[in-house]
PDB file of C-alpha atoms and ligand atoms in Angstrom:
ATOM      1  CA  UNK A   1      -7.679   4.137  11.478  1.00 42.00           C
ATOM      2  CA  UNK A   2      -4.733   6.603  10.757  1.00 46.00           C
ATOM      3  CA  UNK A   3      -5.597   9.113   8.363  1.00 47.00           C
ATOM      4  CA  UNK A   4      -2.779   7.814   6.535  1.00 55.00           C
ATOM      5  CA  UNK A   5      -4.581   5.080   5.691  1.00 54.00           C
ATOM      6  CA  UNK A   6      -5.449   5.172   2.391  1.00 52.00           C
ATOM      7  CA  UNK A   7      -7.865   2.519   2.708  1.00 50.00           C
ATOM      8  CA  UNK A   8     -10.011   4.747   5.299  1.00 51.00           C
ATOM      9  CA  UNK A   9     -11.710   7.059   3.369  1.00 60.00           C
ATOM     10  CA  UNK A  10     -12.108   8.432  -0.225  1.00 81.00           C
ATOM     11  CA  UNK A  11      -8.556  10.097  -0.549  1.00 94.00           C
ATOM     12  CA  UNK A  12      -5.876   8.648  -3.161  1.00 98.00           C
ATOM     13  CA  UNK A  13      -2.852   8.497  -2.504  1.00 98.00           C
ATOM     14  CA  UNK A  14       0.256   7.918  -5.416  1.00 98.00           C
ATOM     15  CA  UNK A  15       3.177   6.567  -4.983  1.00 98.00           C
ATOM     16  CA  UNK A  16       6.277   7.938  -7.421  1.00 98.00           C
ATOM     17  CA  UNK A  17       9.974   8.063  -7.228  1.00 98.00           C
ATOM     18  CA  UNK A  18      11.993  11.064  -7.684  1.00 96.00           C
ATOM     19  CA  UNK A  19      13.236  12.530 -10.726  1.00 95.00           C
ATOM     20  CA  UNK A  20      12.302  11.417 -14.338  1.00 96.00           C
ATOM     21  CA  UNK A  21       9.317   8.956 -13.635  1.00 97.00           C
ATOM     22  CA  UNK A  22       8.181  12.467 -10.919  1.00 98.00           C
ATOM     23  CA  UNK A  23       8.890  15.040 -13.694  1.00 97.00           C
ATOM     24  CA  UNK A  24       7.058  12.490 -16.197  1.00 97.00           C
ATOM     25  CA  UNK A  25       3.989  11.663 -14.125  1.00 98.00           C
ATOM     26  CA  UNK A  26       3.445  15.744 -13.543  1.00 98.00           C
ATOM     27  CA  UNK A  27       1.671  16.136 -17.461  1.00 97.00           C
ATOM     28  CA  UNK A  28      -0.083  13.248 -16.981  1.00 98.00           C
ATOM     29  CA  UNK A  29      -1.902  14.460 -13.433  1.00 98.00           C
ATOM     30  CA  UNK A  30      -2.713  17.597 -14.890  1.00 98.00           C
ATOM     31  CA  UNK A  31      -4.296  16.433 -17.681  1.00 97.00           C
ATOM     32  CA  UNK A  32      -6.737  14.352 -14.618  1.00 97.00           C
ATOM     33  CA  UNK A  33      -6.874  18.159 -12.848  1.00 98.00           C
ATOM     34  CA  UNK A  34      -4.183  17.272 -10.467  1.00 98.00           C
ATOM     35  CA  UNK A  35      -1.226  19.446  -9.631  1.00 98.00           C
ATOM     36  CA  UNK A  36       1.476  18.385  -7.294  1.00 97.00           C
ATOM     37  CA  UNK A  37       1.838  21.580  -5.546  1.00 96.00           C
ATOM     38  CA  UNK A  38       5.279  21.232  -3.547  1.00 93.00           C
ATOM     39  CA  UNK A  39       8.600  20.512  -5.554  1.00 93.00           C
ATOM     40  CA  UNK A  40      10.520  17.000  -4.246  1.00 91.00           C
ATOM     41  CA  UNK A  41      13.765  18.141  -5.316  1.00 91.00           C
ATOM     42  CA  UNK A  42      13.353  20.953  -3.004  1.00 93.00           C
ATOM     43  CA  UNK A  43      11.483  20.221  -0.071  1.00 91.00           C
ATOM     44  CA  UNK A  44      12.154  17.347   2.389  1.00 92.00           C
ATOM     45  CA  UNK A  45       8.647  16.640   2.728  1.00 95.00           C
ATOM     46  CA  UNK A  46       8.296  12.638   1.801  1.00 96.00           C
ATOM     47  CA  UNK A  47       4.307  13.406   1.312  1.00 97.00           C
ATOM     48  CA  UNK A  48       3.153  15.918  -1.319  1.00 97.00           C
ATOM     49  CA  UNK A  49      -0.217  17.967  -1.313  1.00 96.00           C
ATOM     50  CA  UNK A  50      -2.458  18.507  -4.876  1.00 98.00           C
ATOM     51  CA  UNK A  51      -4.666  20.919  -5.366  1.00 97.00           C
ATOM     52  CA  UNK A  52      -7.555  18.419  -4.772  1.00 96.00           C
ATOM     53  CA  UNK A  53      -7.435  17.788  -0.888  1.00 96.00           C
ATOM     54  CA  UNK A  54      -8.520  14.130  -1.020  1.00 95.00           C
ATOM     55  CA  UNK A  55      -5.014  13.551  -3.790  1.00 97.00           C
ATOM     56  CA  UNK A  56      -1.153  13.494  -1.761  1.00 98.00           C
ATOM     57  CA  UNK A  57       1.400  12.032  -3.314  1.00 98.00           C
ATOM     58  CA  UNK A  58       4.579  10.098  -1.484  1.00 98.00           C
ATOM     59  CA  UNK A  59       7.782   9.189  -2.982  1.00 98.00           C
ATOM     60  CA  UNK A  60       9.625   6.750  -2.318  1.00 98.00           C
ATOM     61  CA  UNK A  61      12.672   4.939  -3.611  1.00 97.00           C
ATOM     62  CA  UNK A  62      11.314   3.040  -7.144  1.00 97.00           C
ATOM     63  CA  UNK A  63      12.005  -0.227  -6.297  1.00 97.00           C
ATOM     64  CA  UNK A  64       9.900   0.617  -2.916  1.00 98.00           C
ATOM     65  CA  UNK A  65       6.819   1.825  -5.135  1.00 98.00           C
ATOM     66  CA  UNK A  66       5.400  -1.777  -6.185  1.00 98.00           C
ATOM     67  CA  UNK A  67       5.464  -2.774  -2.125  1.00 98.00           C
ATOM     68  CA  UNK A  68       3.764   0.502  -0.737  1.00 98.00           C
ATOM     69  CA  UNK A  69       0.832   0.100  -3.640  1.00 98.00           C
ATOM     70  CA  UNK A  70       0.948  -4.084  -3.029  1.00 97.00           C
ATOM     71  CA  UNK A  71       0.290  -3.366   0.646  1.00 97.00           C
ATOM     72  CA  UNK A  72      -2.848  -1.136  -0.132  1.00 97.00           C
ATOM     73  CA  UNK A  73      -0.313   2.045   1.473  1.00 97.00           C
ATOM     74  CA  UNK A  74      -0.680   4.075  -1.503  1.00 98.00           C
ATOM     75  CA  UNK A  75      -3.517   3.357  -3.940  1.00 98.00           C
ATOM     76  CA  UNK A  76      -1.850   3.774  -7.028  1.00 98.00           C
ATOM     77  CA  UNK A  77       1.574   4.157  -8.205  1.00 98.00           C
ATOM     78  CA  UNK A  78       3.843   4.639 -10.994  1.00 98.00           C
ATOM     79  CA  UNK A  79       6.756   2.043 -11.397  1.00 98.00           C
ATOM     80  CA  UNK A  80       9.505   1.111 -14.519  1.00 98.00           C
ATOM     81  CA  UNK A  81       8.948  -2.119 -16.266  1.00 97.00           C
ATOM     82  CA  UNK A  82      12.326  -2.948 -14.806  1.00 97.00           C
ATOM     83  CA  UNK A  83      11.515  -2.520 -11.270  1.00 97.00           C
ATOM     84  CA  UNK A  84       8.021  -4.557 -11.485  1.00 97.00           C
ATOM     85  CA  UNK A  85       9.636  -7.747 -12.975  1.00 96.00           C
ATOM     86  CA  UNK A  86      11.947  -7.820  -9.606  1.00 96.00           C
ATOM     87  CA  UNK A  87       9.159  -7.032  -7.937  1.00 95.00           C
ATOM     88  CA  UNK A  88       6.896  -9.632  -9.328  1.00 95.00           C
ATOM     89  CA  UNK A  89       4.077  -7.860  -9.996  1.00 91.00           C
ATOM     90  CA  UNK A  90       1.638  -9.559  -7.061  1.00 91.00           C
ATOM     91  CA  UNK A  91      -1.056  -7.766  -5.891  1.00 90.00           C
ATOM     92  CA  UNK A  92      -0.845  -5.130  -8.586  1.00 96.00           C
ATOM     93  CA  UNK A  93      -3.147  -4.183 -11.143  1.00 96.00           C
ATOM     94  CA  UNK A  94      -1.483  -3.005 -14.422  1.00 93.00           C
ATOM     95  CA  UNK A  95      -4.132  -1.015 -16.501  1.00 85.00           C
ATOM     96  CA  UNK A  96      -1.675   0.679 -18.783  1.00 95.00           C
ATOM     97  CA  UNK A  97       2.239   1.493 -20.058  1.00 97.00           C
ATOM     98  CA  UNK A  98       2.225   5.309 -19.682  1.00 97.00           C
ATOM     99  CA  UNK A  99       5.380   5.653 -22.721  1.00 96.00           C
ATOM    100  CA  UNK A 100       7.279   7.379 -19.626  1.00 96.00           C
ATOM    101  CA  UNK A 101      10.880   7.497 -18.515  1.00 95.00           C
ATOM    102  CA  UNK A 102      11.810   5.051 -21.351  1.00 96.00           C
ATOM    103  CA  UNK A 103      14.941   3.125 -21.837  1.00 97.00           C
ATOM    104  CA  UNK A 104      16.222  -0.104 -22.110  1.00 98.00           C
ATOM    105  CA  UNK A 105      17.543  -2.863 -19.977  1.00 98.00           C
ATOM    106  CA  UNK A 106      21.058  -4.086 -21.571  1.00 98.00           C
ATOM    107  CA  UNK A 107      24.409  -5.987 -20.707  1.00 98.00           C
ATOM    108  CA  UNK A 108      27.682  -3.965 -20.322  1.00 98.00           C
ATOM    109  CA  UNK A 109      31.605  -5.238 -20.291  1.00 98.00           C
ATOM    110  CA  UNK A 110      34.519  -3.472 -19.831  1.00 98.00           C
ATOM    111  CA  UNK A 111      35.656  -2.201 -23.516  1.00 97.00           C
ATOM    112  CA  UNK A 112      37.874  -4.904 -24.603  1.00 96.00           C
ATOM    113  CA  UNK A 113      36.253  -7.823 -23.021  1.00 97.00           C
ATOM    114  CA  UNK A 114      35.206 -10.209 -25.416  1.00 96.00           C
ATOM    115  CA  UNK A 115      32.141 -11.232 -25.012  1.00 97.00           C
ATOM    116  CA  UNK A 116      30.773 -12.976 -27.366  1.00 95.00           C
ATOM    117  CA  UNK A 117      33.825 -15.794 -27.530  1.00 95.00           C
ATOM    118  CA  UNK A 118      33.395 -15.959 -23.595  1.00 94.00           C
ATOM    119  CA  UNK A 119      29.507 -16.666 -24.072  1.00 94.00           C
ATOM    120  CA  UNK A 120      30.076 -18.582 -27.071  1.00 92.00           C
ATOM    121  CA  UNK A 121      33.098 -20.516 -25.276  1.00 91.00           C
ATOM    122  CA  UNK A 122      30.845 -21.545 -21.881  1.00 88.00           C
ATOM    123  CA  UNK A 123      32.716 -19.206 -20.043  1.00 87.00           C
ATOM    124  CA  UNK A 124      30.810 -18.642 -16.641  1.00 94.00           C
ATOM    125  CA  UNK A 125      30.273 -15.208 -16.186  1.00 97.00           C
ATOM    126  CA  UNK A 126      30.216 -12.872 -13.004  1.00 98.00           C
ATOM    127  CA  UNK A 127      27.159 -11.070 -13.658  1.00 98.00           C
ATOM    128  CA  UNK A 128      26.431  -8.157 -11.374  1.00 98.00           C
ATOM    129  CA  UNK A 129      22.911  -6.456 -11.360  1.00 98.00           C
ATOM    130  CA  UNK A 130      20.343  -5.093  -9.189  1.00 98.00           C
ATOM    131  CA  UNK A 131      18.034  -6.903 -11.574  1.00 98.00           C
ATOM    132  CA  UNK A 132      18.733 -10.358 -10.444  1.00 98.00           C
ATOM    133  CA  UNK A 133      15.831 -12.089 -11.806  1.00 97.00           C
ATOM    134  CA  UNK A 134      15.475 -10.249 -15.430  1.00 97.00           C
ATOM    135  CA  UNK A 135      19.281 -11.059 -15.349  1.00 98.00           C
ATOM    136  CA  UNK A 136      18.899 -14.755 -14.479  1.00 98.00           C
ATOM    137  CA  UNK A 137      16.088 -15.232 -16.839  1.00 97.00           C
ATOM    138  CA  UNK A 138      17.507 -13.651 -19.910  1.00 98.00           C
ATOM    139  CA  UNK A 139      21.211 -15.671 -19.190  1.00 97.00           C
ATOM    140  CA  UNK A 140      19.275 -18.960 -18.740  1.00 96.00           C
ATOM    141  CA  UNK A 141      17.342 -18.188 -21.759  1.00 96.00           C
ATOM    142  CA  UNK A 142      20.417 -17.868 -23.918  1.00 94.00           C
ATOM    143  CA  UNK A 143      21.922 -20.963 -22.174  1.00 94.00           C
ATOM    144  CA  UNK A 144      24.839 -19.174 -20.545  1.00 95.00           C
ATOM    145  CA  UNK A 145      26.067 -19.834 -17.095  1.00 95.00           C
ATOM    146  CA  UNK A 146      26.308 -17.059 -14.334  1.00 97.00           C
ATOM    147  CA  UNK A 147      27.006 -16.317 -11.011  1.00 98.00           C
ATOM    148  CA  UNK A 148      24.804 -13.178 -10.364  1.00 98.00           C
ATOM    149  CA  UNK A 149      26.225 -10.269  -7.912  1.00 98.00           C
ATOM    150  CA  UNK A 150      23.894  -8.152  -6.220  1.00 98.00           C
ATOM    151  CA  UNK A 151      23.997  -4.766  -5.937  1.00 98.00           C
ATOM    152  CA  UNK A 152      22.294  -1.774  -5.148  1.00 96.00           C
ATOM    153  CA  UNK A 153      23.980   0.964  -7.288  1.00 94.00           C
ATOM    154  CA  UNK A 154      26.542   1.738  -9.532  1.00 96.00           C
ATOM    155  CA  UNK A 155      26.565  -1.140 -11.124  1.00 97.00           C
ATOM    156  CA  UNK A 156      29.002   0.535 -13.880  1.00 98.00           C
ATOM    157  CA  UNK A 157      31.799   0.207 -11.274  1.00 98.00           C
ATOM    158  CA  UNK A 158      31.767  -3.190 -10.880  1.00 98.00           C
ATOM    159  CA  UNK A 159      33.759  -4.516 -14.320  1.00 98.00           C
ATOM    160  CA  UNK A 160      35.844  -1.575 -13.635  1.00 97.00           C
ATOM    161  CA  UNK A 161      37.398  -3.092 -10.327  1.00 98.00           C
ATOM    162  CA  UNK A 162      37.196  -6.699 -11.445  1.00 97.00           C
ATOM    163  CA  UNK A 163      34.054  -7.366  -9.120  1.00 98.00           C
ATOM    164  CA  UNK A 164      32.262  -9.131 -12.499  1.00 98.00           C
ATOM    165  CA  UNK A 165      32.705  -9.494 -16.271  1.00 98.00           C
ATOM    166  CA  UNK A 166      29.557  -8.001 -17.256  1.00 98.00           C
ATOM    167  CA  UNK A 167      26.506  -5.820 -15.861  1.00 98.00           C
ATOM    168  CA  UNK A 168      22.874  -5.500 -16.365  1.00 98.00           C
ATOM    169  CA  UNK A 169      21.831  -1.938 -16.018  1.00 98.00           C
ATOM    170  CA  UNK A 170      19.323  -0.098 -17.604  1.00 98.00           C
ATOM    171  CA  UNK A 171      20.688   2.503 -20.161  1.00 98.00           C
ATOM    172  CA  UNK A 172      19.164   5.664 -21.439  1.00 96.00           C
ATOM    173  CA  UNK A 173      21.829   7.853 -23.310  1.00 97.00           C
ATOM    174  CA  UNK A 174      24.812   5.286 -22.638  1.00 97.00           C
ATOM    175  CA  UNK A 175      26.899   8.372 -21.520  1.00 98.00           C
ATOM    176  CA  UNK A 176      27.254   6.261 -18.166  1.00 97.00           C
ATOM    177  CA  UNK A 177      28.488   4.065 -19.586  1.00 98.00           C
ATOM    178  CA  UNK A 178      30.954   5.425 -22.418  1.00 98.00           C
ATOM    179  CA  UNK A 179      32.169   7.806 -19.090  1.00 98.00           C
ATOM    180  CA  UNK A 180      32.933   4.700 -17.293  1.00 98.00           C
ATOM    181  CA  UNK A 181      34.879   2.656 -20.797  1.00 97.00           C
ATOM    182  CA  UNK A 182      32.027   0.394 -20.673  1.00 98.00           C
ATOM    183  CA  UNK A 183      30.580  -0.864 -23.890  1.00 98.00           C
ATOM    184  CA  UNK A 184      26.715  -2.096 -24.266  1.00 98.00           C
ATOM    185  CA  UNK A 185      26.661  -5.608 -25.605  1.00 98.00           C
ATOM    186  CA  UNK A 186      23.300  -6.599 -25.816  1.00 98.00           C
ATOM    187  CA  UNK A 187      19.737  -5.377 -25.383  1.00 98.00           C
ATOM    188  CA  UNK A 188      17.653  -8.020 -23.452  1.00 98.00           C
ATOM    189  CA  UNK A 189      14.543  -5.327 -23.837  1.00 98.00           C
ATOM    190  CA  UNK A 190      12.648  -1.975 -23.645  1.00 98.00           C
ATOM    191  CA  UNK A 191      11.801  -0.357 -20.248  1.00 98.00           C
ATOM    192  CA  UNK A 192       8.984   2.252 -19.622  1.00 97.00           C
ATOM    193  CA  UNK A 193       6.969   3.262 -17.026  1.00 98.00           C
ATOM    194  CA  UNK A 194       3.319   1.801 -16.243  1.00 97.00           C
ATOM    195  CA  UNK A 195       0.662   2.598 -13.768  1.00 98.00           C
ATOM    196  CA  UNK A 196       0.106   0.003 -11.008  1.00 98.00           C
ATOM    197  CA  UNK A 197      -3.236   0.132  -8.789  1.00 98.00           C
ATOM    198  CA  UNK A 198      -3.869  -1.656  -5.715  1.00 97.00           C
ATOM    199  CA  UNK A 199      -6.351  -4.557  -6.607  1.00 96.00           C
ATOM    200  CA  UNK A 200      -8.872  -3.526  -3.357  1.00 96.00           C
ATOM    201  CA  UNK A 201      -8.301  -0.022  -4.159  1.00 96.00           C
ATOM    202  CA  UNK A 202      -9.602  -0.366  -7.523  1.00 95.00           C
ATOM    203  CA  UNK A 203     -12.561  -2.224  -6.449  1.00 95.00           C
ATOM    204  CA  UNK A 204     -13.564   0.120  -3.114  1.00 95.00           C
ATOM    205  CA  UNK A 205     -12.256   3.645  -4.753  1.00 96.00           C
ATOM    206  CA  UNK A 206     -13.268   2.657  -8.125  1.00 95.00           C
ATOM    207  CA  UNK A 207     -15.123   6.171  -8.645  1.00 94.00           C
ATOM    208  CA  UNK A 208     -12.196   7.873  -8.277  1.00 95.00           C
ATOM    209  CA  UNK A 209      -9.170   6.247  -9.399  1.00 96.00           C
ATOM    210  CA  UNK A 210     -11.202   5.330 -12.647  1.00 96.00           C
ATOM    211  CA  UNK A 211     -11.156   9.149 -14.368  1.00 96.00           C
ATOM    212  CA  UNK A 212      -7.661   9.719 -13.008  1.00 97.00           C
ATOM    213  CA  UNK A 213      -6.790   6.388 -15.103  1.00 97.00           C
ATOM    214  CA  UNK A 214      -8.900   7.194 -18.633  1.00 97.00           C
ATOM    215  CA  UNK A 215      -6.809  10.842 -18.093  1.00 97.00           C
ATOM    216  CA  UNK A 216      -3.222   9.156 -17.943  1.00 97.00           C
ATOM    217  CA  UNK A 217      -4.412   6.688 -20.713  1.00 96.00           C
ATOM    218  CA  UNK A 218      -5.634   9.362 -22.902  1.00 96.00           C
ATOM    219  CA  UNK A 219      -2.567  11.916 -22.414  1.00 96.00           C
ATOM    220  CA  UNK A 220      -0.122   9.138 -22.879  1.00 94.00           C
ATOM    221  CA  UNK A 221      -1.841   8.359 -26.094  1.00 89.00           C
ATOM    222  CA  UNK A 222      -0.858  11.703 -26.884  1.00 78.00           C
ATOM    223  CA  UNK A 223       2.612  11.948 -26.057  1.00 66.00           C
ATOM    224  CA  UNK A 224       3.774   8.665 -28.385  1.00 65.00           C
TER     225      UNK A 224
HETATM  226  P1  AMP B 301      22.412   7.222 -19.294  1.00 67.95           P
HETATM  227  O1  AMP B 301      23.772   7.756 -18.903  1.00 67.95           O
HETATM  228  O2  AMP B 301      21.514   8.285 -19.875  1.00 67.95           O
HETATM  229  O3  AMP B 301      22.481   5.986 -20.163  1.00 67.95           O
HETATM  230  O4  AMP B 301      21.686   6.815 -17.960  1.00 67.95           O
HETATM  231  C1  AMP B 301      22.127   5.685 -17.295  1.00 67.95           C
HETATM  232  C2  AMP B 301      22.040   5.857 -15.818  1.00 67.95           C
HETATM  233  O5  AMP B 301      20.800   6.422 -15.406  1.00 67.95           O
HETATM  234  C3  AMP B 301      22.139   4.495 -15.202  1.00 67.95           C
HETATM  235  O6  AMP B 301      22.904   4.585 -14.034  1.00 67.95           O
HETATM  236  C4  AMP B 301      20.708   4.132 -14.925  1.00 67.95           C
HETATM  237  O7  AMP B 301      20.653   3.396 -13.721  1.00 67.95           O
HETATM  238  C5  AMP B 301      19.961   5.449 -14.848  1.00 67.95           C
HETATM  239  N1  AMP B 301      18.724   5.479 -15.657  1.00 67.95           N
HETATM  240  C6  AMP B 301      18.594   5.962 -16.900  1.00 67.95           C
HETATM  241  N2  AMP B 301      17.326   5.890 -17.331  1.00 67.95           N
HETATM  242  C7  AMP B 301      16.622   5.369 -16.334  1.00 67.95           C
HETATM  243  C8  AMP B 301      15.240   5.051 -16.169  1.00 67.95           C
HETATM  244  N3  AMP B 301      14.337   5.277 -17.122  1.00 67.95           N
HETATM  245  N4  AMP B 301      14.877   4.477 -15.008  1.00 67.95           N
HETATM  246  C9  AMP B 301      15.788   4.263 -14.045  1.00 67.95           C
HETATM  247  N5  AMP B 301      17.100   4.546 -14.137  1.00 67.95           N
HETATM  248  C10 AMP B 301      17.513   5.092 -15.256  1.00 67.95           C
END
């Protein structure tokens, strides 16, 4: 077996995305006495050393991290509510919400666009979203009829150019959004980051993910 395999042998291997849930996670492995010891944002390397030889860490797009840990290819991972309810969730063990990289997970329109006489009217909307299910689920909850758009990114630009009459994005400081004359409409809910473990990883490396997992719970106790 490949040394890459995590499965082989006692080392761990995380799976995080670049930028806040990365910069988040860091506290949170040193309080379990691991330090990421190369910088993503400045090295091209897609797998990180630790100080402890048997910990790397890879990163990966975040809607990639639920399939790597799924597929046993990292043992553990760190992933935003958002991205694990496209995702599904199978395969995954959840142990705990780590309080990181919070936000929320809201509708946008254009300003101007009325949206509450369109929803209240029947309208059908032109929804566009990378977060077609939580999208679908939240419209269909409300009773309101959409045709969902998929996309990958920049979801903002879509009302802009007359691609859809609304978008679900997640939002953190809504400067995206006031920069692109988009106005938040409705909060479907609240997004933060939570661990996910591979269910045969926590069974066969039990020994060792276990402390790493008490650490993260306990220092994101802390940081509430
Ligand atoms: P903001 O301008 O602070 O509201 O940030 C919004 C932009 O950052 C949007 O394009 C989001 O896709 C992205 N964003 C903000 N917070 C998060 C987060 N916690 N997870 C993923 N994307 C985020």
């Amino acid at each position: 077996m490949s040394a890459f395999n995590s499965q082989a042998n006692s080392q761990l291997i995380l799976a995080l995305s670049k930028g806040r849930i990365f910069e988040d996670t860091l506290p949170l492995l040193e309080a379990a006495g691991i330090i990421v010891t190369e910088n993503p944002e400045t090295s091209r390397k897609l797998i990180l050393a630790t100080n402890d030889p048997d910990v790397r860490v890879i990163i990966v797009r975040a809607s990639d991290v639920p399939t790597y840990v799924q597929h046993g290819a990292a043992d553990f991972g760190v992933a935003g509510k958002d991205v694990l309810l496209e995702h599904g969730g199978e395969g995954l063990y959840q142990p705990i919400d780590l309080n990181i990289a919070a936000c929320r997970m809201s509708v946008a329109v254009k300003a101007g666009f009325d949206y509450e006489t369109a929803v209240r009217q029947g309208a059908r909307l032109r929804v566009a979203t990378k977060f077609v299910n939580t999208a679908r689920e939240h419209f269909a909850a409300k009773g309101v009829h959409v045709d969902l758009i998929k996309l990958y990114g920049s979801m903002e630009l879509a009302p802009l150019v007359g691609l859809s009459d609304a978008i679900v994005d997640v939002v953190s400081t809504g400067n995206t959004l006031r920069a692109n004359h988009l106005v938040e409409v409705e909060e479907i809910m609240d997004i933060s980051s939570r661990l996910i473990v591979n269910q045969a990883a926590l069974k066969l490396k039990r020994e060792r993910l276990q402390p790493i997992i008490e650490a993260f719970e306990r220092a994101s106790r802390k940081t509430q």
